[in-house]
């Protein structure tokens, strides 16, 4: 029976009957093992002892019985399928001839077997590529007799298959490729990719932030330092006994070392009988001549910005500003200074390189309205410059002052006395306009009394949305329980209800109060109070001299200036550099210089606390937010016997505890019910870095230290 094969496939001749000749076993296995062979290219080996070559004794290429030998076509390259590359052709049925018949002279197996005898040790794959028209044989079961023999329980006979390789290795295009170059290119390409990936991973790791601390603005959590310019440093060579702007420039390195971020100057404006009557100002744009010139001011601003610090000014509104609805008028005694400043507003004043441009008013207002804690109210449409209110707003004395000093690099203003104007009809509009002039990078400050005086929702809303810092004086001389009540009243009040509300500006001392060291009469008292203010959530502020424990002057010859005794000239030590005295050349200061500050063991503690605040979100953040609610991360854990314990905590961070003794007696307490132990990170030199245990805690009079609790 003949089976037609498609073009290009194997040609199989199936025998009509099962041959009677015996098929030799291969490699000592029976015929069934050969059936399971899965390699069609293996040439069977004759059984041991049989010297015959299978290629010679068992002809695998036989012509048909009815076809003469001369008519049998010889395989040539024309019979090869060029698409497949390998053409298996002319598979003949060898069962029609005895296995011992002589092979045809045209049989490629015979021609090849003698010529390739030297290559019998080569692998089959090598033989396929290295010999043209080389035939390989494999014994396979006869498909025609398979069914018949299975029914009769016999084994099918084996037939030979002839395989031929149509091309030499040179005929394959890939054999001409430059494989050494390809291997080198692939290797170095792979190495380049690996090196690039390694560098990318290293770069990502190196540029990743070391800490995932919450971001804050420059004025949030930083240390502010309030200076009365006339009492800080006199730089005049001849010396007039009054501090000036150049003197402040001389001490900027001291402030930088202290960790100050914002320098707040109060009372730099022209006043009659300055500095004794510094509050009797006549203008908000004229600089007091005793303090220097505008060039001195510009130089001070430039040097402050070069040290990455900021400058803020106090604007004493009351009683200079009559109301928020008045037009520009000349104040008696001002000599037309307001009018001249109005003309200077349009002139190109000295603009400093550190001055940040103010954004468009509506952009900032839109952002603040979104963050507004209460339902926002519609702001009236901006009036044109020809309207009465538009001219009134631009010609207002406060507007002129804010524009004037902003152009000269001032970074913020403390609107002192703002509480007297909260009931003005134009209060909301004026405050919005002033904040639009400053932009988001500069700040506005008001006192907490202004917030308390706000009686209507629009006024309260504009204060909470336009004011950046609310000043809260912390009085530490009425006992620690009173201090705890002041802190709780603020942290549980309106300022901590929403994330967008203003930050607290904690003031320890100021121009209107006595110095802490003079009120408590305890060594270390003012420094301990300063550390307490820096431990609270918000922006702490220190009055000049409190960081070294200065006291009020005992000026018997200045009893008429008794309310100014807290403004005693700054005490400078020789180790502070530049100068070791307030005034040089033996010039007497405008107010008697104080004696040496009270003895303290906390020298340098303020600078260490500033560094700790800058690195520890547990202390510098305002609050934590849970369930869409803001909560101050501050707890007053203990207040008794003039001892106060303040804890600051933050999720997944160490907690910190401030222990301060504001009394005159040494306290020994067992606070193990609160904490177990920790080590001191800020405090006296003899306790720095040492482990402490709350089972028996000893605190000296006026002593304060910060403990990092064990986890």
XYZ file of C-alpha atoms in Angstrom:
711
model
C 0.000 0.000 0.000
C 1.318 3.455 -0.887
C 0.760 6.528 1.268
C 0.913 9.799 -0.540
C 3.132 12.360 1.160
C 2.867 16.092 0.857
C 5.546 18.043 -0.888
C 8.692 18.491 1.217
C 7.926 15.791 3.817
C 9.351 12.325 4.391
C 8.920 9.655 1.712
C 7.909 6.361 3.255
C 7.576 3.011 1.475
C 5.605 0.510 3.530
C 6.127 -3.182 2.753
C 3.305 -5.452 1.659
C 4.438 -8.221 3.896
C 6.594 -8.703 6.905
C 10.158 -9.620 5.978
C 11.387 -12.965 7.108
C 14.923 -11.863 7.743
C 16.087 -11.418 11.262
C 16.698 -7.877 12.419
C 19.824 -7.589 14.583
C 19.486 -6.123 18.051
C 21.167 -2.795 18.743
C 23.511 -2.176 21.682
C 22.460 -5.406 23.315
C 18.790 -4.249 23.587
C 15.794 -5.866 22.016
C 13.616 -4.405 19.320
C 11.205 -2.943 21.856
C 14.003 -0.765 23.290
C 14.705 0.545 19.836
C 11.090 1.476 19.436
C 11.350 3.688 22.484
C 14.369 5.520 21.089
C 13.758 9.230 20.839
C 16.819 10.223 18.864
C 16.285 9.821 15.144
C 19.942 10.486 14.364
C 21.635 7.593 16.164
C 23.149 4.948 13.921
C 22.602 1.473 15.348
C 25.639 -0.560 16.213
C 25.832 -4.214 15.217
C 25.660 -6.758 17.991
C 28.879 -7.949 19.567
C 30.763 -10.380 17.438
C 29.170 -9.270 14.188
C 31.843 -7.510 12.098
C 29.429 -6.264 9.573
C 28.797 -2.550 9.238
C 25.091 -1.873 9.379
C 25.435 0.610 6.595
C 26.917 -2.092 4.377
C 25.013 -5.232 5.365
C 21.556 -3.687 5.630
C 20.927 -1.518 2.627
C 18.613 1.263 3.609
C 18.145 2.804 0.172
C 16.496 0.397 -2.281
C 14.662 1.192 -5.488
C 11.184 0.043 -6.061
C 10.813 -3.512 -7.324
C 9.101 -2.414 -10.488
C 11.617 0.286 -11.276
C 14.970 -0.455 -12.916
C 18.027 0.512 -11.036
C 19.107 2.842 -13.754
C 15.858 4.809 -13.467
C 16.174 5.427 -9.805
C 16.888 9.116 -9.255
C 19.905 10.060 -7.259
C 19.331 12.714 -4.546
C 20.713 16.050 -5.600
C 20.604 19.605 -4.342
C 17.693 20.296 -6.660
C 15.574 17.865 -4.621
C 16.276 19.840 -1.449
C 13.661 22.166 0.007
C 15.584 25.433 0.398
C 13.093 26.786 2.944
C 13.531 24.060 5.510
C 17.277 23.803 5.183
C 17.080 20.036 5.931
C 15.181 17.761 3.554
C 14.302 14.267 4.605
C 13.653 12.426 1.407
C 13.472 9.019 -0.290
C 12.668 6.886 2.738
C 12.456 3.404 1.201
C 10.896 0.206 2.324
C 13.680 -2.317 2.672
C 11.471 -5.260 3.474
C 10.919 -6.131 -0.225
C 14.567 -7.160 -0.563
C 16.540 -9.494 1.552
C 18.733 -7.722 4.067
C 21.835 -9.305 2.588
C 21.288 -8.001 -0.965
C 24.050 -6.012 -2.500
C 23.466 -2.245 -2.352
C 23.159 -0.168 -5.454
C 26.150 1.694 -6.695
C 24.080 4.853 -6.631
C 23.145 4.359 -3.010
C 24.386 7.421 -1.113
C 24.818 5.294 1.980
C 27.416 3.204 0.233
C 29.160 6.188 -1.217
C 29.271 7.936 2.083
C 30.099 5.078 4.382
C 33.535 4.586 2.931
C 34.396 8.261 2.623
C 33.333 9.199 6.125
C 35.008 6.426 7.941
C 37.459 8.799 9.498
C 34.614 10.860 10.957
C 32.812 8.082 12.818
C 34.021 9.451 16.142
C 32.515 12.888 15.519
C 29.135 13.832 17.029
C 26.135 13.356 14.861
C 25.371 17.074 14.834
C 28.859 17.782 13.551
C 28.436 15.200 10.848
C 25.173 16.818 9.787
C 26.896 20.146 9.191
C 30.226 18.929 7.828
C 29.221 16.382 5.150
C 27.191 16.983 2.028
C 24.748 14.280 0.925
C 25.656 12.200 3.951
C 22.989 9.664 4.839
C 22.197 8.464 8.331
C 20.037 5.511 9.119
C 17.636 4.788 11.928
C 15.475 1.748 12.449
C 11.795 2.478 13.000
C 8.745 0.190 13.151
C 6.898 -0.523 9.959
C 3.698 1.514 10.219
C 1.833 -0.745 7.757
C 2.528 -3.974 9.598
C 2.117 -2.419 13.057
C -1.660 -2.973 13.207
C -1.432 -6.460 11.760
C 1.235 -7.621 14.167
C -0.478 -6.120 17.165
C -3.577 -8.156 16.427
C -1.473 -11.325 16.095
C 0.690 -10.539 19.144
C 3.845 -10.079 17.143
C 6.379 -7.315 16.902
C 6.470 -5.046 13.876
C 9.466 -5.206 11.590
C 11.929 -2.367 11.342
C 12.480 -0.295 8.243
C 15.287 2.039 7.430
C 15.053 5.829 7.214
C 17.540 7.843 5.199
C 18.468 11.347 6.374
C 20.460 13.800 4.324
C 22.052 17.197 5.073
C 21.610 19.502 2.119
C 24.091 22.261 2.940
C 27.606 22.709 4.182
C 28.375 25.051 7.111
C 29.659 27.660 4.699
C 26.231 27.904 3.106
C 24.674 29.192 6.362
C 24.852 32.955 6.705
C 25.238 32.965 10.473
C 28.474 31.001 10.117
C 30.084 34.071 8.567
C 29.230 36.350 11.429
C 31.988 37.798 13.641
C 31.162 35.700 16.671
C 34.113 36.851 18.848
C 33.032 40.449 18.415
C 29.395 39.508 19.080
C 30.350 37.732 22.287
C 32.427 40.675 23.498
C 29.670 43.143 22.627
C 27.035 41.126 24.454
C 29.273 40.680 27.480
C 30.166 44.342 27.852
C 26.591 45.411 27.122
C 25.409 43.167 29.926
C 28.103 44.502 32.239
C 27.149 48.084 31.343
C 23.509 47.401 32.164
C 24.453 45.833 35.493
C 26.750 48.732 36.371
C 24.077 51.242 35.375
C 21.444 49.515 37.512
C 23.850 49.381 40.449
C 24.679 53.069 40.091
C 20.978 53.910 39.873
C 20.210 51.999 43.062
C 23.118 53.625 44.879
C 22.029 57.066 43.663
C 18.455 56.536 44.832
C 19.635 55.345 48.240
C 22.082 58.240 48.567
C 19.495 60.875 47.654
C 16.722 59.508 49.824
C 15.961 61.713 52.830
C 17.460 60.373 56.021
C 14.391 61.428 57.949
C 10.748 61.550 57.038
C 9.954 64.576 59.173
C 6.862 66.688 58.526
C 7.711 69.877 56.591
C 7.321 73.295 58.203
C 7.746 76.898 57.141
C 10.766 78.889 58.262
C 8.759 80.607 60.989
C 7.136 77.424 62.338
C 8.968 76.009 65.321
C 12.026 78.247 64.904
C 13.550 80.351 67.670
C 12.781 84.085 67.585
C 14.903 86.607 69.443
C 13.415 89.937 70.521
C 15.813 92.891 70.694
C 15.385 96.380 72.027
C 17.923 98.029 69.662
C 18.913 100.863 72.005
C 20.127 98.326 74.621
C 21.824 95.635 72.564
C 25.170 97.016 71.338
C 26.597 100.490 70.842
C 28.936 100.490 67.852
C 29.750 104.198 67.681
C 33.453 104.872 67.850
C 32.928 107.985 69.865
C 30.073 106.274 71.750
C 26.782 107.886 72.601
C 25.619 105.168 75.005
C 22.703 104.102 72.778
C 22.650 100.838 70.872
C 22.294 100.983 67.107
C 21.842 98.906 63.976
C 25.564 98.548 63.380
C 25.895 97.108 66.863
C 23.319 94.462 66.019
C 25.291 93.640 62.869
C 28.367 93.142 65.052
C 26.546 90.500 67.126
C 24.929 88.472 64.353
C 27.433 85.638 64.731
C 26.478 85.374 68.394
C 22.828 85.067 67.444
C 23.620 82.548 64.731
C 25.556 80.422 67.210
C 22.638 80.651 69.618
C 20.392 79.135 66.950
C 18.186 82.145 66.286
C 16.111 82.007 63.101
C 14.112 85.223 63.366
C 15.401 88.526 64.794
C 12.570 90.736 65.960
C 13.286 94.440 66.440
C 10.908 96.582 68.420
C 10.900 100.375 68.344
C 13.176 101.438 65.528
C 10.937 104.349 64.500
C 11.455 108.031 65.080
C 10.206 109.060 68.507
C 10.558 112.094 70.699
C 13.143 111.600 73.468
C 14.314 108.228 72.214
C 14.971 105.807 73.860
C 13.439 106.906 77.163
C 10.106 107.475 75.445
C 10.472 105.044 72.609
C 6.707 104.459 72.376
C 5.989 108.097 71.389
C 6.597 107.438 67.730
C 5.669 109.955 65.079
C 6.016 107.815 61.953
C 6.022 104.182 60.842
C 8.491 104.786 58.030
C 11.108 107.113 59.512
C 14.086 105.412 61.148
C 15.224 106.708 64.514
C 18.426 108.712 63.873
C 20.108 107.352 67.020
C 19.942 103.876 65.491
C 21.590 104.787 62.188
C 20.678 105.451 58.595
C 18.754 103.541 55.977
C 22.066 102.330 54.603
C 22.815 100.813 57.988
C 19.419 99.153 57.939
C 19.960 97.756 54.440
C 23.358 96.432 55.499
C 21.810 94.764 58.544
C 19.129 93.081 56.446
C 21.688 91.857 53.941
C 23.912 90.364 56.640
C 20.955 88.711 58.354
C 19.857 87.048 55.125
C 23.392 85.948 54.367
C 23.300 83.965 57.619
C 19.983 82.384 56.647
C 18.074 84.304 59.289
C 15.053 86.594 59.003
C 14.187 90.078 60.237
C 10.850 91.104 61.719
C 9.660 94.528 62.867
C 7.171 95.607 65.501
C 4.582 98.033 64.114
C 3.045 99.877 67.088
C -0.358 100.749 65.680
C -1.930 102.097 68.813
C -2.285 105.019 69.475
C -0.637 106.332 66.285
C -3.298 104.897 63.941
C -6.670 106.451 64.741
C -8.816 103.964 62.813
C -8.791 101.800 59.703
C -10.977 104.185 57.792
C -8.824 107.291 57.866
C -7.052 108.681 54.852
C -3.440 109.748 54.821
C -2.904 112.718 57.115
C 0.155 114.354 58.501
C 0.665 113.731 62.177
C 1.685 116.809 64.181
C 5.394 116.820 64.693
C 6.062 114.441 61.828
C 7.346 117.226 59.553
C 5.675 115.687 56.532
C 7.468 112.396 56.971
C 4.372 110.390 56.002
C 3.973 112.413 52.817
C 7.613 111.945 51.913
C 7.343 108.218 52.549
C 4.293 108.137 50.291
C 6.366 109.657 47.510
C 9.189 107.228 48.189
C 6.764 104.346 47.784
C 6.655 104.823 44.015
C 10.379 105.431 43.717
C 12.840 102.616 43.180
C 14.131 102.019 46.668
C 17.124 99.803 47.494
C 15.901 96.295 46.779
C 17.877 93.522 48.441
C 18.766 90.290 46.731
C 17.110 88.280 49.463
C 13.753 89.891 48.918
C 11.190 87.393 47.666
C 8.592 88.655 45.167
C 5.055 88.861 46.438
C 2.618 86.602 44.579
C -0.676 87.742 43.177
C -3.119 88.541 45.967
C -5.862 86.262 44.692
C -3.628 83.202 44.544
C -2.792 83.369 48.215
C -6.317 84.337 49.208
C -7.729 81.376 47.353
C -5.405 78.980 49.146
C -6.194 80.449 52.529
C -9.937 80.398 51.875
C -9.679 76.682 51.135
C -7.865 76.131 54.435
C -10.253 78.378 56.324
C -11.507 76.634 59.470
C -14.953 78.206 59.243
C -17.361 78.667 56.341
C -15.728 81.260 54.179
C -17.470 84.460 53.336
C -17.318 86.166 49.975
C -14.731 88.886 49.745
C -16.036 92.022 48.094
C -14.957 92.572 44.544
C -11.680 94.447 44.254
C -12.399 98.113 43.899
C -10.712 100.164 41.249
C -8.038 102.697 42.055
C -10.506 105.483 41.334
C -12.909 104.313 44.046
C -12.887 105.906 47.451
C -12.136 102.717 49.349
C -9.349 101.737 46.958
C -7.542 105.005 47.497
C -8.219 104.808 51.207
C -6.687 101.342 51.460
C -3.538 102.265 49.534
C -3.061 105.554 51.346
C -3.464 104.112 54.807
C -0.452 104.627 57.079
C -0.107 100.899 57.828
C -0.311 99.979 54.141
C 2.386 102.507 53.319
C 4.596 101.223 56.139
C 4.216 97.570 55.129
C 5.064 98.343 51.497
C 7.958 100.575 52.522
C 9.693 98.044 54.778
C 8.859 95.041 52.632
C 10.764 96.588 49.745
C 13.752 96.813 52.085
C 13.769 93.108 52.884
C 11.737 92.824 56.095
C 10.309 89.310 56.485
C 7.385 89.976 58.811
C 5.553 92.390 61.086
C 4.136 92.251 64.603
C 0.958 94.365 64.548
C 1.012 95.557 68.148
C -2.247 96.967 69.459
C -4.350 95.361 66.744
C -7.000 94.466 69.313
C -8.133 98.101 69.408
C -9.336 97.930 65.797
C -11.216 94.619 65.548
C -14.576 96.425 65.546
C -13.655 98.706 62.648
C -15.870 98.318 59.599
C -12.833 98.001 57.335
C -10.882 95.650 59.607
C -11.444 92.500 57.551
C -10.638 94.147 54.237
C -7.532 95.893 55.518
C -6.075 92.768 57.106
C -6.624 90.789 53.908
C -4.984 93.505 51.879
C -1.917 93.646 54.132
C -1.448 89.902 53.945
C -1.775 89.998 50.159
C 1.071 92.510 50.072
C 3.307 90.251 52.145
C 2.517 86.996 50.387
C 2.956 83.530 51.873
C 6.688 83.861 52.586
C 6.354 86.763 55.034
C 4.426 86.656 58.280
C 1.984 88.682 60.307
C 1.890 88.453 64.109
C -0.711 89.679 66.572
C -1.268 89.095 70.285
C -3.758 86.626 71.702
C -5.867 89.481 73.076
C -6.782 90.419 69.510
C -8.190 86.938 68.969
C -10.153 87.189 72.223
C -11.536 90.597 71.190
C -12.916 89.251 67.908
C -16.646 89.177 68.522
C -18.001 88.312 65.079
C -17.313 85.275 62.865
C -15.921 87.306 59.924
C -13.370 89.004 62.162
C -12.373 85.761 63.842
C -12.181 84.044 60.480
C -9.870 86.632 58.946
C -7.585 86.506 61.981
C -7.324 82.725 61.825
C -6.721 82.742 58.069
C -4.456 85.782 57.596
C -2.414 85.866 60.808
C 0.523 83.439 60.890
C 1.582 83.666 64.547
C -0.427 84.537 67.659
C 1.725 85.865 70.484
C 0.990 84.243 73.868
C 3.006 85.631 76.820
C 3.914 82.859 79.261
C 4.006 84.121 82.846
C 6.141 81.806 84.952
C 6.166 83.681 88.245
C 2.778 82.615 89.659
C 3.641 78.983 90.284
C 3.889 75.921 88.103
C 0.194 75.112 88.446
C -0.652 78.484 86.980
C 1.847 77.849 84.189
C 0.195 74.503 83.470
C -3.225 76.170 83.306
C -1.937 78.752 80.821
C -0.511 76.041 78.587
C -3.622 73.865 78.692
C -5.858 76.828 77.952
C -3.969 77.435 74.721
C -3.372 73.847 73.596
C -7.012 72.924 74.207
C -8.360 76.117 72.675
C -9.207 77.523 69.275
C -5.668 77.646 67.883
C -5.378 73.857 67.910
C -8.757 73.036 66.402
C -7.649 73.110 62.750
C -4.313 72.473 61.025
C -4.598 75.764 59.158
C -4.906 77.888 62.291
C -2.008 80.146 63.285
C 0.915 78.809 65.272
C 1.500 79.942 68.828
C 4.283 82.449 69.442
C 5.357 81.756 73.044
C 6.946 84.847 74.597
C 9.165 84.502 77.647
C 9.701 88.081 78.759
C 9.467 91.256 76.712
C 9.645 95.031 76.765
C 6.448 95.274 78.800
C 7.306 92.858 81.617
C 9.971 92.415 84.259
C 12.759 89.986 83.616
C 12.220 86.405 84.729
C 15.428 86.277 86.782
C 14.348 89.377 88.737
C 10.892 87.943 89.479
C 11.775 84.385 90.468
C 15.037 85.231 92.257
C 16.357 81.783 91.453
C 19.609 80.886 89.758
C 19.021 79.451 86.289
C 15.419 80.720 86.430
C 15.341 82.620 83.132
C 17.168 79.861 81.238
C 14.877 77.214 82.719
C 11.863 79.306 81.681
C 13.333 79.681 78.189
C 13.753 75.911 77.911
C 10.163 75.513 79.046
C 8.942 77.822 76.283
C 11.046 75.943 73.736
C 9.531 72.651 74.861
C 5.989 73.748 74.003
C 4.377 73.248 70.577
C 4.795 76.400 68.530
C 7.401 79.104 67.892
C 9.323 80.192 71.005
C 10.670 83.695 71.490
C 13.401 84.811 73.889
C 13.902 88.344 75.102
C 17.502 89.504 74.754
C 19.620 88.651 77.790
C 17.325 85.950 79.181
C 19.527 83.264 77.658
C 22.281 84.278 80.109
C 20.092 85.137 83.132
C 20.126 88.952 83.025
C 18.210 90.847 85.708
C 16.605 94.281 85.831
C 18.940 97.118 86.589
C 18.900 98.670 90.045
C 19.062 102.223 88.789
C 18.692 104.550 91.754
C 19.462 107.552 89.572
C 16.776 106.578 87.056
C 13.733 106.174 89.230
C 11.728 108.180 86.736
C 12.370 105.359 84.227
C 11.327 102.574 86.542
C 9.139 100.999 83.873
C 12.244 100.678 81.665
C 14.501 98.885 84.118
C 13.989 95.625 82.254
C 15.595 97.250 79.182
C 19.017 97.305 80.758
C 21.933 97.208 78.286
C 23.105 93.762 77.230
C 25.845 92.130 79.256
C 28.668 90.909 77.035
C 31.369 88.513 78.066
C 34.915 88.691 76.748
C 34.538 85.265 75.215
C 31.768 86.535 72.948
C 34.264 88.234 70.646
C 34.025 91.635 68.931
C 33.676 93.633 72.150
C 33.351 92.811 75.793
C 31.155 95.748 76.745
C 27.975 97.413 75.614
C 29.748 100.717 74.919
C 33.401 101.377 74.189
C 35.777 104.061 75.406
C 34.175 104.214 78.822
C 30.997 105.911 77.591
C 28.064 105.603 79.960
C 25.019 103.840 78.595
C 21.674 105.562 78.403
C 20.570 103.240 81.233
C 22.857 101.967 83.951
C 24.527 98.750 82.965
C 23.516 95.731 85.054
C 25.657 93.642 87.253
C 26.811 90.250 86.095
C 23.972 87.822 85.409
C 22.983 85.350 88.074
C 25.143 82.267 88.311
C 23.870 79.441 86.180
C 24.799 75.920 85.212
C 22.747 76.020 81.999
C 25.092 78.070 79.833
C 24.800 76.751 76.288
C 21.557 74.889 77.007
C 19.536 77.170 74.717
C 21.751 76.421 71.714
C 21.531 72.695 72.428
C 17.764 72.932 72.693
C 17.548 74.727 69.350
C 19.543 71.952 67.718
C 17.327 69.322 69.303
C 14.193 71.100 68.082
C 15.481 71.323 64.523
C 16.177 67.571 64.416
C 13.218 66.252 66.411
C 9.666 66.525 65.068
C 8.449 65.327 68.452
C 9.251 68.798 69.783
C 8.997 71.193 66.860
C 5.695 70.071 65.342
C 2.575 71.929 66.374
C 0.199 68.991 66.734
C -0.700 65.508 65.541
C -3.756 64.724 63.459
C -6.074 61.804 64.072
C -9.551 61.248 62.704
C -9.408 64.624 60.938
C -8.822 66.371 64.240
C -5.779 68.248 65.460
C -4.447 67.558 68.944
C -1.478 69.149 70.637
C 1.215 66.547 71.234
C 1.976 68.068 74.617
C 1.008 66.877 78.082
C 1.621 68.487 81.472
C 2.274 65.370 83.527
C 3.202 66.796 86.908
C 2.959 70.132 88.755
C 3.724 70.303 92.439
C 6.241 72.021 94.726
C 7.277 74.394 91.895
C 8.202 71.381 89.811
C 6.784 70.947 86.310
C 7.075 67.957 83.985
C 6.175 68.436 80.309
C 6.037 65.559 77.843
C 6.180 65.800 74.047
C 5.316 62.762 71.952
C 4.998 61.879 68.296
C 3.936 58.624 66.570
C 6.776 56.136 66.016
C 9.330 58.465 67.596
C 10.945 58.731 71.006
C 9.137 60.812 73.568
C 10.911 63.666 75.373
C 10.276 65.023 78.851
C 11.277 68.399 80.323
C 11.772 68.511 84.064
C 12.118 72.022 85.520
C 12.374 73.210 89.115
C 11.307 76.859 89.344
C 11.540 76.921 93.151
C 14.298 77.709 95.630
C 14.595 74.211 97.109
C 16.064 70.980 95.828
C 13.358 68.499 94.897
C 13.703 64.707 95.204
C 10.772 62.961 93.596
C 9.639 59.450 92.788
C 7.973 59.698 89.373
C 8.253 56.037 88.459
C 4.477 55.940 88.073
C 4.976 58.175 85.019
C 8.195 56.948 83.412
C 10.982 54.497 83.980
C 14.121 56.188 82.707
C 16.094 57.756 79.902
C 19.164 59.886 79.295
C 19.717 63.641 79.377
C 20.073 65.364 75.986
C 19.800 69.010 77.122
C 20.714 70.342 80.531
C 23.596 71.075 82.900
C 27.046 69.983 81.833
C 27.332 67.527 84.737
C 24.216 65.635 83.581
C 24.620 65.682 79.822
C 24.444 62.204 78.304
C 23.902 60.470 81.646
C 21.131 57.998 82.348
C 18.454 59.069 84.798
C 15.749 57.064 86.527
C 12.466 58.472 87.711
C 12.456 56.283 90.785
C 14.615 58.854 92.545
C 14.839 62.085 90.576
C 16.880 64.944 92.048
C 16.343 68.460 90.671
C 18.323 71.439 91.978
C 16.776 74.937 92.382
C 16.249 76.602 89.002
C 17.485 73.533 87.164
C 15.906 72.184 83.990
C 16.857 69.374 81.644
C 15.345 67.391 78.787
C 15.249 63.602 78.947
C 14.923 61.304 75.969
C 12.808 58.439 77.233
C 13.715 54.836 76.623
C 11.402 53.054 74.230
